[in-house]
């Protein structure tokens, strides 16, 4: 979503035409984000205000992927959660109980209010036997003032304090791609991933067996591409260049 369809709260030129062409074509599609702060309904409303009509069922977040993973691992489990409504709602929807009393999991997601108290509690619960799960590995997130510490950076702090590595459910984990494909009845062989980052979007698409399109409207420059040992299937200037390919 960010860097492909919108940038700092503004639609990228061509995004509306691309979404309209997708919807008119009848092809199944998902708008993905590693940000776990918002629910799919919140994101739908946000996109609608920008003139992008995306049904709520076509939005797939790292919070939803995390909930799907936990439901498959331990149905009806318990979790101590550091995160916002996007994550807590997803876990409630699968029947999880959110608690700080001997939880099965500590689940770390995105929030703008990371507190020392909550991180301390997470460390103690993980040392006490809770499994450590993170929605996504992004170390920084964008804001109008500049980069912000994100889930991956806080996860590193907790790992340093516990010696326990988390399991990341979001991109570039192909799990997020496969569960998303299953949700819309699609197959990797006939699907494409469009993203603005090599380390999450392109890598996730590549490992899931999909065609990959890198757009230049986000965080990655041509010089950055050369730093990686893998390449996208295609590099284009923006989403506007892909409208006629739908």
Coordinates of C-alpha atoms in Angstrom, one line a residue:
X1 CA 0.0 0.0 0.0
X2 CA 2.5 2.7 1.2
X3 CA 4.9 3.6 -1.5
X4 CA 2.8 1.9 -4.3
X5 CA -0.7 3.3 -4.0
X6 CA -0.1 6.2 -1.5
X7 CA 2.8 8.2 -0.2
X8 CA 2.6 10.1 3.1
X9 CA -1.2 10.2 2.9
X10 CA -1.5 11.3 -0.8
X11 CA -2.5 8.9 -3.6
X12 CA 0.2 8.2 -6.1
X13 CA -0.8 9.3 -9.7
X14 CA -2.3 6.3 -11.5
X15 CA -3.3 4.4 -8.3
X16 CA -7.0 5.2 -8.7
X17 CA -6.9 4.0 -12.4
X18 CA -5.1 0.8 -11.4
X19 CA -7.5 -0.1 -8.7
X20 CA -10.5 0.6 -10.9
X21 CA -9.0 -1.5 -13.7
X22 CA -8.4 -4.4 -11.2
X23 CA -12.0 -4.2 -9.9
X24 CA -13.5 -4.0 -13.4
X25 CA -11.4 -7.0 -14.6
X26 CA -12.8 -9.2 -11.9
X27 CA -9.3 -10.5 -11.1
X28 CA -8.8 -11.3 -7.4
X29 CA -6.4 -8.9 -5.6
X30 CA -5.1 -7.8 -2.2
X31 CA -3.7 -4.6 -1.0
X32 CA -1.0 -5.5 1.5
X33 CA 0.7 -3.6 4.4
X34 CA 3.1 -4.7 7.0
X35 CA 1.7 -2.0 9.3
X36 CA -0.4 -3.6 12.0
X37 CA -1.8 -0.5 13.6
X38 CA -5.1 -0.3 11.7
X39 CA -7.9 -2.7 11.0
X40 CA -8.8 -3.5 7.4
X41 CA -12.0 -1.4 7.9
X42 CA -9.9 1.5 9.1
X43 CA -7.7 1.2 6.1
X44 CA -10.6 1.0 3.7
X45 CA -12.0 4.2 5.1
X46 CA -8.6 5.9 4.8
X47 CA -8.2 4.8 1.2
X48 CA -11.8 5.8 0.4
X49 CA -11.1 9.4 1.6
X50 CA -8.2 9.4 -0.9
X51 CA -10.4 8.3 -3.8
X52 CA -9.2 4.7 -3.8
X53 CA -12.2 2.3 -3.6
X54 CA -10.8 -1.0 -2.1
X55 CA -13.3 -3.4 -0.5
X56 CA -12.4 -4.4 3.1
X57 CA -12.1 -8.0 2.0
X58 CA -9.3 -7.0 -0.4
X59 CA -7.0 -5.6 2.4
X60 CA -4.5 -7.9 4.0
X61 CA -2.3 -6.7 6.9
X62 CA 0.5 -8.3 8.9
X63 CA -1.9 -8.3 11.9
X64 CA -4.3 -10.5 9.9
X65 CA -1.5 -12.8 8.7
X66 CA -0.2 -13.1 12.3
X67 CA -3.7 -14.0 13.6
X68 CA -4.1 -16.6 10.8
X69 CA -0.7 -18.1 11.8
X70 CA -1.6 -18.2 15.5
X71 CA -5.0 -19.8 14.8
X72 CA -3.3 -22.6 12.9
X73 CA -0.6 -23.1 15.6
X74 CA -2.8 -22.9 18.8
X75 CA -6.5 -22.3 18.3
X76 CA -8.1 -20.5 21.2
X77 CA -4.8 -19.5 22.7
X78 CA -3.8 -16.6 24.9
X79 CA -1.4 -13.7 24.1
X80 CA 0.1 -10.6 25.7
X81 CA 0.0 -8.0 23.0
X82 CA 2.0 -4.8 22.4
X83 CA 0.2 -3.1 19.5
X84 CA -2.9 -1.2 18.4
X85 CA -6.5 -2.0 17.3
X86 CA -5.4 -3.6 14.1
X87 CA -3.6 -6.4 16.0
X88 CA -5.9 -6.7 19.0
X89 CA -9.0 -6.9 16.8
X90 CA -7.5 -9.6 14.6
X91 CA -6.6 -11.7 17.6
X92 CA -10.0 -11.2 19.2
X93 CA -11.6 -12.3 16.0
X94 CA -9.9 -15.7 16.1
X95 CA -11.0 -16.2 19.7
X96 CA -7.8 -15.3 21.4
X97 CA -7.8 -14.1 25.0
X98 CA -5.5 -11.1 25.6
X99 CA -3.8 -11.4 29.0
X100 CA -0.5 -10.8 30.9
X101 CA -1.0 -13.9 33.0
X102 CA 1.0 -16.8 31.7
X103 CA 0.2 -16.2 28.0
X104 CA 1.0 -18.7 25.3
X105 CA 2.5 -15.9 23.2
X106 CA 4.0 -12.4 23.4
X107 CA 2.9 -10.7 20.2
X108 CA 4.7 -7.5 19.2
X109 CA 3.2 -5.2 16.6
X110 CA 3.3 -1.6 15.5
X111 CA 2.4 1.3 17.9
X112 CA 3.3 4.9 18.3
X113 CA 3.4 4.5 22.1
X114 CA 6.0 1.8 22.9
X115 CA 6.5 1.9 26.6
X116 CA 9.3 0.7 28.8
X117 CA 6.8 -0.9 31.1
X118 CA 5.2 -3.0 28.3
X119 CA 8.6 -4.0 26.9
X120 CA 9.8 -5.0 30.4
X121 CA 6.6 -7.1 30.9
X122 CA 7.2 -8.8 27.4
X123 CA 10.8 -9.6 28.4
X124 CA 9.7 -11.3 31.7
X125 CA 6.9 -13.2 30.0
X126 CA 9.2 -14.5 27.3
X127 CA 11.8 -15.5 29.9
X128 CA 8.9 -17.3 31.7
X129 CA 8.2 -19.4 28.7
X130 CA 5.9 -17.4 26.3
X131 CA 6.7 -17.8 22.6
X132 CA 7.8 -14.6 20.9
X133 CA 5.9 -13.5 17.7
X134 CA 6.2 -10.3 15.7
X135 CA 3.9 -8.9 13.1
X136 CA 6.7 -7.7 10.8
X137 CA 10.5 -7.1 10.8
X138 CA 10.5 -3.4 9.6
X139 CA 13.0 -1.6 11.7
X140 CA 11.7 1.9 10.8
X141 CA 8.5 3.4 9.6
X142 CA 7.7 6.6 7.7
X143 CA 6.3 9.8 9.1
X144 CA 6.1 13.4 7.9
X145 CA 8.8 14.2 10.4
X146 CA 11.1 11.4 9.2
X147 CA 11.8 7.7 10.1
X148 CA 10.3 6.3 13.3
X149 CA 11.5 3.2 15.2
X150 CA 9.2 0.3 14.2
X151 CA 8.5 -3.3 15.2
X152 CA 11.8 -4.8 14.1
X153 CA 13.8 -2.3 16.2
X154 CA 11.8 -3.0 19.3
X155 CA 12.0 -6.7 18.6
X156 CA 15.8 -6.4 18.6
X157 CA 15.7 -4.8 22.0
X158 CA 13.6 -7.6 23.4
X159 CA 15.7 -10.3 21.8
X160 CA 18.8 -8.7 23.3
X161 CA 17.2 -8.9 26.7
X162 CA 15.9 -12.4 26.4
X163 CA 18.2 -14.2 24.0
X164 CA 15.0 -15.3 22.1
X165 CA 14.5 -14.6 18.4
X166 CA 10.9 -13.8 17.3
X167 CA 9.0 -15.4 14.5
X168 CA 8.0 -12.7 12.0
X169 CA 4.6 -13.4 10.3
X170 CA 4.7 -10.4 7.9
X171 CA 6.7 -9.7 4.8
X172 CA 9.1 -10.9 3.7
X173 CA 7.9 -14.2 5.2
X174 CA 6.2 -16.0 2.3
X175 CA 3.6 -17.2 4.9
X176 CA 1.9 -13.7 4.6
X177 CA 1.8 -14.2 0.8
X178 CA 0.5 -17.7 0.9
X179 CA -2.2 -17.0 3.4
X180 CA -3.2 -14.0 1.4
X181 CA -3.3 -16.0 -1.8
X182 CA -5.5 -18.6 -0.1
X183 CA -7.8 -16.0 1.1
X184 CA -8.7 -14.9 -2.4
X185 CA -8.3 -18.3 -4.1
X186 CA -5.3 -17.3 -6.1
X187 CA -2.2 -19.2 -7.1
X188 CA 1.4 -18.0 -7.0
X189 CA 2.1 -19.1 -10.6
X190 CA -0.5 -16.7 -12.0
X191 CA 0.0 -13.9 -9.5
X192 CA 2.3 -10.9 -9.2
X193 CA 3.6 -8.8 -6.3
X194 CA 3.9 -5.1 -6.7
X195 CA 6.0 -3.3 -4.1
X196 CA 8.5 -0.5 -3.4
X197 CA 11.0 -2.4 -1.2
X198 CA 13.5 -5.0 -2.2
X199 CA 14.0 -6.4 1.3
X200 CA 10.3 -7.1 2.0
X201 CA 8.0 -6.8 -1.1
X202 CA 10.3 -8.3 -3.8
X203 CA 11.8 -10.9 -1.5
X204 CA 8.4 -12.0 -0.3
X205 CA 7.0 -12.3 -3.8
X206 CA 10.2 -14.1 -5.0
X207 CA 10.1 -16.7 -2.2
X208 CA 6.3 -17.2 -2.8
X209 CA 7.0 -18.0 -6.4
X210 CA 5.3 -14.9 -7.9
X211 CA 6.3 -12.4 -10.6
X212 CA 7.6 -9.2 -8.9
X213 CA 7.2 -5.6 -10.0
X214 CA 9.3 -2.9 -8.2
X215 CA 8.0 0.7 -8.4
X216 CA 10.3 3.7 -8.0
X217 CA 7.7 5.7 -6.0
X218 CA 8.8 4.4 -2.6
X219 CA 12.0 3.7 -0.7
X220 CA 14.2 1.9 -3.4
X221 CA 16.4 3.6 -6.0
X222 CA 18.1 1.9 -8.9
X223 CA 21.4 2.0 -7.0
X224 CA 19.7 0.2 -4.1
X225 CA 18.6 -2.7 -6.4
X226 CA 22.2 -3.5 -7.2
X227 CA 23.0 -4.1 -3.6
X228 CA 20.8 -7.2 -3.4
X229 CA 21.7 -10.7 -4.7
X230 CA 18.3 -11.0 -6.3
X231 CA 16.4 -8.9 -8.7
X232 CA 12.7 -8.1 -9.4
X233 CA 11.1 -9.5 -12.5
X234 CA 10.4 -5.9 -13.6
X235 CA 11.2 -2.4 -12.5
X236 CA 8.8 0.5 -13.4
X237 CA 8.5 4.1 -12.6
X238 CA 5.1 3.8 -10.9
X239 CA 1.8 2.0 -10.6
X240 CA 0.6 4.1 -13.5
X241 CA 2.8 2.0 -15.8
X242 CA 1.0 -1.2 -14.9
X243 CA -2.6 -0.1 -15.6
X244 CA -2.6 -1.5 -19.1
X245 CA -1.1 -4.8 -18.0
X246 CA -4.2 -5.7 -15.8

